[in-house]
Amino acid sequence: VVEMSGTAPEKVLLVDDEQMVLRVYERILMRKFVVETANSGIEGLEKIATAGPFAVVVADIRMPGMDGIEFLSQFREYAPHTVRMVLTAYADVRSAIDLVNRGNVFRFLTKPAEADLLLSAVAAGVEHHRLITSERDMLLTTLRSGKSFLAQFLFVAGVGLIVFFAWPKRAVVPAEQAE
């Protein structure tokens, strides 16, 4: 596995009921990514817990049992930041619309996908994942520092109020009465 820019390679999950397809695409992708495979949608969902998290998941649409549309829809619930892609020999408009609406798919690829096309699509998905997660991390850091600042401000303001109300009061006498 080749490391990209000094960091650990990203993890990719391939889900397809055709064993030969999984082996071929795994060999292509393992040059740049850590690759896990699953033979069904159910096995793919199990991989979230046993081998995740994943930067990218690539799934076939037509699989027995749980189809790719249902798989990607459920996968999104468990791993919303994973970039989802479809690889299928049956590219029809209705399936594409369902995938975009229910599975929020990043790319729609057709079988057989050439090695360069598959590699570039997954690399684009990994980059998209990095952008999503770095933006999320930046927002969380900003929120945490804002929360810390607010807590410090409230503490200082609270101490100020305590001092103000606890300070001995002097009677204010108008200047005319002071004489």
PDB file of C-alpha atoms in Angstrom:
ATOM      1  CA  VAL A   1       0.000   0.000   0.000  1.00  0.00           C
ATOM      2  CA  VAL A   2       1.352   3.396  -0.997  1.00  0.00           C
ATOM      3  CA  GLU A   3       1.117   6.152   1.589  1.00  0.00           C
ATOM      4  CA  MET A   4      -0.316   9.421   0.345  1.00  0.00           C
ATOM      5  CA  SER A   5       1.436  12.647   1.443  1.00  0.00           C
ATOM      6  CA  GLY A   6       3.011  11.110   4.532  1.00  0.00           C
ATOM      7  CA  THR A   7      -0.276  10.030   6.108  1.00  0.00           C
ATOM      8  CA  ALA A   8      -1.788   6.586   6.475  1.00  0.00           C
ATOM      9  CA  PRO A   9      -3.718   5.457   3.404  1.00  0.00           C
ATOM     10  CA  GLU A  10      -7.475   5.849   3.516  1.00  0.00           C
ATOM     11  CA  LYS A  11      -9.799   2.864   3.844  1.00  0.00           C
ATOM     12  CA  VAL A  12     -12.163   1.872   1.043  1.00  0.00           C
ATOM     13  CA  LEU A  13     -14.996  -0.655   1.224  1.00  0.00           C
ATOM     14  CA  LEU A  14     -16.036  -2.549  -1.931  1.00  0.00           C
ATOM     15  CA  VAL A  15     -19.431  -4.283  -1.861  1.00  0.00           C
ATOM     16  CA  ASP A  16     -20.451  -6.625  -4.689  1.00  0.00           C
ATOM     17  CA  ASP A  17     -21.959 -10.095  -4.890  1.00  0.00           C
ATOM     18  CA  GLU A  18     -19.578 -11.057  -7.718  1.00  0.00           C
ATOM     19  CA  GLN A  19     -16.387 -12.439  -6.165  1.00  0.00           C
ATOM     20  CA  MET A  20     -14.324 -12.000  -9.343  1.00  0.00           C
ATOM     21  CA  VAL A  21     -15.268  -8.298  -9.570  1.00  0.00           C
ATOM     22  CA  LEU A  22     -14.276  -7.773  -5.928  1.00  0.00           C
ATOM     23  CA  ARG A  23     -10.860  -9.393  -6.480  1.00  0.00           C
ATOM     24  CA  VAL A  24     -10.075  -7.394  -9.637  1.00  0.00           C
ATOM     25  CA  TYR A  25     -11.104  -4.030  -8.169  1.00  0.00           C
ATOM     26  CA  GLU A  26      -9.416  -4.807  -4.853  1.00  0.00           C
ATOM     27  CA  ARG A  27      -6.118  -5.436  -6.669  1.00  0.00           C
ATOM     28  CA  ILE A  28      -6.463  -2.138  -8.535  1.00  0.00           C
ATOM     29  CA  LEU A  29      -7.298  -0.070  -5.455  1.00  0.00           C
ATOM     30  CA  MET A  30      -4.881  -1.676  -2.995  1.00  0.00           C
ATOM     31  CA  ARG A  31      -2.007   0.136  -4.735  1.00  0.00           C
ATOM     32  CA  LYS A  32      -3.147   3.372  -3.066  1.00  0.00           C
ATOM     33  CA  PHE A  33      -5.722   2.476  -0.411  1.00  0.00           C
ATOM     34  CA  VAL A  34      -6.462  -0.016   2.343  1.00  0.00           C
ATOM     35  CA  VAL A  35      -9.281  -2.098   0.858  1.00  0.00           C
ATOM     36  CA  GLU A  36     -11.954  -4.180   2.582  1.00  0.00           C
ATOM     37  CA  THR A  37     -14.507  -6.232   0.653  1.00  0.00           C
ATOM     38  CA  ALA A  38     -17.994  -7.523   1.336  1.00  0.00           C
ATOM     39  CA  ASN A  39     -20.092 -10.007  -0.675  1.00  0.00           C
ATOM     40  CA  SER A  40     -23.472  -8.503   0.270  1.00  0.00           C
ATOM     41  CA  GLY A  41     -25.141  -5.416   1.649  1.00  0.00           C
ATOM     42  CA  ILE A  42     -25.573  -7.044   5.057  1.00  0.00           C
ATOM     43  CA  GLU A  43     -21.893  -7.992   5.190  1.00  0.00           C
ATOM     44  CA  GLY A  44     -21.050  -4.434   4.108  1.00  0.00           C
ATOM     45  CA  LEU A  45     -23.024  -2.993   7.024  1.00  0.00           C
ATOM     46  CA  GLU A  46     -21.232  -5.366   9.404  1.00  0.00           C
ATOM     47  CA  LYS A  47     -17.880  -4.092   8.092  1.00  0.00           C
ATOM     48  CA  ILE A  48     -18.675  -0.626   9.495  1.00  0.00           C
ATOM     49  CA  ALA A  49     -18.333  -2.046  13.010  1.00  0.00           C
ATOM     50  CA  THR A  50     -15.545  -4.536  12.353  1.00  0.00           C
ATOM     51  CA  ALA A  51     -13.265  -2.669   9.926  1.00  0.00           C
ATOM     52  CA  GLY A  52     -14.472   0.951   9.712  1.00  0.00           C
ATOM     53  CA  PRO A  53     -14.381   3.834   9.490  1.00  0.00           C
ATOM     54  CA  PHE A  54     -14.128   4.158   5.716  1.00  0.00           C
ATOM     55  CA  ALA A  55     -13.402   7.193   3.581  1.00  0.00           C
ATOM     56  CA  VAL A  56     -15.211   5.699   0.566  1.00  0.00           C
ATOM     57  CA  VAL A  57     -17.664   2.866  -0.047  1.00  0.00           C
ATOM     58  CA  VAL A  58     -18.242   1.532  -3.580  1.00  0.00           C
ATOM     59  CA  ALA A  59     -21.281  -0.709  -4.025  1.00  0.00           C
ATOM     60  CA  ASP A  60     -23.010  -2.579  -6.827  1.00  0.00           C
ATOM     61  CA  ILE A  61     -26.690  -1.718  -7.327  1.00  0.00           C
ATOM     62  CA  ARG A  62     -27.989  -5.194  -8.104  1.00  0.00           C
ATOM     63  CA  MET A  63     -27.246  -7.664  -5.365  1.00  0.00           C
ATOM     64  CA  PRO A  64     -29.429 -10.443  -3.966  1.00  0.00           C
ATOM     65  CA  GLY A  65     -31.115  -9.763  -0.641  1.00  0.00           C
ATOM     66  CA  MET A  66     -30.318  -6.123   0.049  1.00  0.00           C
ATOM     67  CA  ASP A  67     -29.775  -4.150  -3.154  1.00  0.00           C
ATOM     68  CA  GLY A  68     -27.198  -1.370  -3.446  1.00  0.00           C
ATOM     69  CA  ILE A  69     -29.773   1.400  -3.070  1.00  0.00           C
ATOM     70  CA  GLU A  70     -30.992   0.062   0.275  1.00  0.00           C
ATOM     71  CA  PHE A  71     -27.435  -0.749   1.364  1.00  0.00           C
ATOM     72  CA  LEU A  72     -26.145   2.779   0.668  1.00  0.00           C
ATOM     73  CA  SER A  73     -29.188   4.326   2.318  1.00  0.00           C
ATOM     74  CA  GLN A  74     -28.578   2.304   5.512  1.00  0.00           C
ATOM     75  CA  PHE A  75     -24.817   2.804   5.296  1.00  0.00           C
ATOM     76  CA  ARG A  76     -25.391   6.562   5.265  1.00  0.00           C
ATOM     77  CA  GLU A  77     -27.280   6.309   8.588  1.00  0.00           C
ATOM     78  CA  TYR A  78     -24.334   4.558  10.283  1.00  0.00           C
ATOM     79  CA  ALA A  79     -21.483   6.416   8.548  1.00  0.00           C
ATOM     80  CA  PRO A  80     -22.773   9.747   7.216  1.00  0.00           C
ATOM     81  CA  HIS A  81     -19.311  11.141   6.406  1.00  0.00           C
ATOM     82  CA  THR A  82     -18.255   8.202   4.232  1.00  0.00           C
ATOM     83  CA  VAL A  83     -18.358   9.080   0.539  1.00  0.00           C
ATOM     84  CA  ARG A  84     -20.694   6.729  -1.328  1.00  0.00           C
ATOM     85  CA  MET A  85     -20.203   5.507  -4.923  1.00  0.00           C
ATOM     86  CA  VAL A  86     -21.987   3.079  -7.198  1.00  0.00           C
ATOM     87  CA  LEU A  87     -20.420   0.637  -9.617  1.00  0.00           C
ATOM     88  CA  THR A  88     -22.921  -1.244 -11.769  1.00  0.00           C
ATOM     89  CA  ALA A  89     -23.459  -2.905 -15.122  1.00  0.00           C
ATOM     90  CA  TYR A  90     -27.116  -1.835 -15.083  1.00  0.00           C
ATOM     91  CA  ALA A  91     -27.088   1.946 -15.277  1.00  0.00           C
ATOM     92  CA  ASP A  92     -30.690   3.044 -15.632  1.00  0.00           C
ATOM     93  CA  VAL A  93     -32.109   6.491 -14.941  1.00  0.00           C
ATOM     94  CA  ARG A  94     -34.576   5.388 -12.249  1.00  0.00           C
ATOM     95  CA  SER A  95     -31.837   3.677 -10.224  1.00  0.00           C
ATOM     96  CA  ALA A  96     -29.585   6.703 -10.566  1.00  0.00           C
ATOM     97  CA  ILE A  97     -32.347   9.011  -9.302  1.00  0.00           C
ATOM     98  CA  ASP A  98     -33.106   6.682  -6.368  1.00  0.00           C
ATOM     99  CA  LEU A  99     -29.433   6.552  -5.460  1.00  0.00           C
ATOM    100  CA  VAL A 100     -28.996  10.300  -5.533  1.00  0.00           C
ATOM    101  CA  ASN A 101     -32.179  10.890  -3.519  1.00  0.00           C
ATOM    102  CA  ARG A 102     -31.852   8.100  -0.948  1.00  0.00           C
ATOM    103  CA  GLY A 103     -28.168   7.267  -0.825  1.00  0.00           C
ATOM    104  CA  ASN A 104     -26.594  10.638  -1.586  1.00  0.00           C
ATOM    105  CA  VAL A 105     -24.111   9.177  -4.081  1.00  0.00           C
ATOM    106  CA  PHE A 106     -20.898  10.988  -5.025  1.00  0.00           C
ATOM    107  CA  ARG A 107     -20.174   9.048  -8.264  1.00  0.00           C
ATOM    108  CA  PHE A 108     -22.045   6.636 -10.495  1.00  0.00           C
ATOM    109  CA  LEU A 109     -19.644   4.292 -12.373  1.00  0.00           C
ATOM    110  CA  THR A 110     -20.458   1.570 -14.887  1.00  0.00           C
ATOM    111  CA  LYS A 111     -18.970  -1.924 -15.089  1.00  0.00           C
ATOM    112  CA  PRO A 112     -16.498  -2.794 -16.274  1.00  0.00           C
ATOM    113  CA  ALA A 113     -14.669   0.260 -14.973  1.00  0.00           C
ATOM    114  CA  GLU A 114     -11.174   0.789 -16.312  1.00  0.00           C
ATOM    115  CA  ALA A 115      -8.431   0.795 -13.692  1.00  0.00           C
ATOM    116  CA  ASP A 116      -7.496   4.463 -14.200  1.00  0.00           C
ATOM    117  CA  LEU A 117     -11.123   5.594 -14.016  1.00  0.00           C
ATOM    118  CA  LEU A 118     -11.782   3.586 -10.851  1.00  0.00           C
ATOM    119  CA  LEU A 119      -8.588   4.854  -9.190  1.00  0.00           C
ATOM    120  CA  SER A 120      -9.288   8.485 -10.064  1.00  0.00           C
ATOM    121  CA  ALA A 121     -12.925   8.268  -8.941  1.00  0.00           C
ATOM    122  CA  VAL A 122     -11.988   6.725  -5.588  1.00  0.00           C
ATOM    123  CA  ALA A 123      -9.126   9.230  -5.158  1.00  0.00           C
ATOM    124  CA  ALA A 124     -11.632  12.061  -5.768  1.00  0.00           C
ATOM    125  CA  GLY A 125     -13.936  10.459  -3.193  1.00  0.00           C
ATOM    126  CA  VAL A 126     -11.101  10.243  -0.666  1.00  0.00           C
ATOM    127  CA  GLU A 127     -10.253  13.907  -1.241  1.00  0.00           C
ATOM    128  CA  HIS A 128     -13.925  14.825  -0.797  1.00  0.00           C
ATOM    129  CA  HIS A 129     -13.965  12.829   2.456  1.00  0.00           C
ATOM    130  CA  ARG A 130     -10.868  14.686   3.677  1.00  0.00           C
ATOM    131  CA  LEU A 131     -12.543  18.021   2.957  1.00  0.00           C
ATOM    132  CA  ILE A 132     -15.729  16.972   4.760  1.00  0.00           C
ATOM    133  CA  THR A 133     -13.920  15.679   7.825  1.00  0.00           C
ATOM    134  CA  SER A 134     -11.442  18.561   8.036  1.00  0.00           C
ATOM    135  CA  GLU A 135     -14.317  21.059   7.819  1.00  0.00           C
ATOM    136  CA  ARG A 136     -16.195  19.164  10.533  1.00  0.00           C
ATOM    137  CA  ASP A 137     -13.086  19.062  12.734  1.00  0.00           C
ATOM    138  CA  MET A 138     -12.490  22.787  12.226  1.00  0.00           C
ATOM    139  CA  LEU A 139     -16.095  23.565  13.193  1.00  0.00           C
ATOM    140  CA  LEU A 140     -15.835  21.400  16.308  1.00  0.00           C
ATOM    141  CA  THR A 141     -12.593  23.124  17.318  1.00  0.00           C
ATOM    142  CA  THR A 142     -14.200  26.530  16.788  1.00  0.00           C
ATOM    143  CA  LEU A 143     -17.225  25.522  18.840  1.00  0.00           C
ATOM    144  CA  ARG A 144     -15.046  24.168  21.647  1.00  0.00           C
ATOM    145  CA  SER A 145     -12.916  27.316  21.794  1.00  0.00           C
ATOM    146  CA  GLY A 146     -16.059  29.482  21.683  1.00  0.00           C
ATOM    147  CA  LYS A 147     -17.558  27.444  24.510  1.00  0.00           C
ATOM    148  CA  SER A 148     -14.352  27.838  26.522  1.00  0.00           C
ATOM    149  CA  PHE A 149     -14.299  31.598  25.921  1.00  0.00           C
ATOM    150  CA  LEU A 150     -17.966  31.890  26.916  1.00  0.00           C
ATOM    151  CA  ALA A 151     -17.351  29.917  30.112  1.00  0.00           C
ATOM    152  CA  GLN A 152     -14.391  32.143  31.010  1.00  0.00           C
ATOM    153  CA  PHE A 153     -16.401  35.276  30.222  1.00  0.00           C
ATOM    154  CA  LEU A 154     -19.324  34.122  32.351  1.00  0.00           C
ATOM    155  CA  PHE A 155     -16.959  33.236  35.189  1.00  0.00           C
ATOM    156  CA  VAL A 156     -15.302  36.669  35.106  1.00  0.00           C
ATOM    157  CA  ALA A 157     -18.670  38.381  34.763  1.00  0.00           C
ATOM    158  CA  GLY A 158     -20.014  36.289  37.642  1.00  0.00           C
ATOM    159  CA  VAL A 159     -17.068  37.218  39.869  1.00  0.00           C
ATOM    160  CA  GLY A 160     -17.620  40.858  38.949  1.00  0.00           C
ATOM    161  CA  LEU A 161     -21.269  40.660  39.943  1.00  0.00           C
ATOM    162  CA  ILE A 162     -20.434  38.924  43.216  1.00  0.00           C
ATOM    163  CA  VAL A 163     -17.879  41.623  44.057  1.00  0.00           C
ATOM    164  CA  PHE A 164     -20.333  44.371  43.081  1.00  0.00           C
ATOM    165  CA  PHE A 165     -23.150  43.054  45.268  1.00  0.00           C
ATOM    166  CA  ALA A 166     -20.909  42.018  48.174  1.00  0.00           C
ATOM    167  CA  TRP A 167     -18.962  45.302  48.318  1.00  0.00           C
ATOM    168  CA  PRO A 168     -19.933  47.484  51.289  1.00  0.00           C
ATOM    169  CA  LYS A 169     -22.342  50.153  50.197  1.00  0.00           C
ATOM    170  CA  ARG A 170     -21.850  53.807  51.174  1.00  0.00           C
ATOM    171  CA  ALA A 171     -24.775  56.013  51.405  1.00  0.00           C
ATOM    172  CA  VAL A 172     -24.707  58.556  48.654  1.00  0.00           C
ATOM    173  CA  VAL A 173     -25.525  61.927  50.091  1.00  0.00           C
ATOM    174  CA  PRO A 174     -26.422  64.789  47.759  1.00  0.00           C
ATOM    175  CA  ALA A 175     -23.885  67.658  47.883  1.00  0.00           C
ATOM    176  CA  GLU A 176     -26.400  70.086  49.370  1.00  0.00           C
ATOM    177  CA  GLN A 177     -27.111  67.851  52.334  1.00  0.00           C
ATOM    178  CA  ALA A 178     -23.424  67.151  52.980  1.00  0.00           C
ATOM    179  CA  GLU A 179     -22.826  70.710  54.176  1.00  0.00           C
TER     180      GLU A 179
END
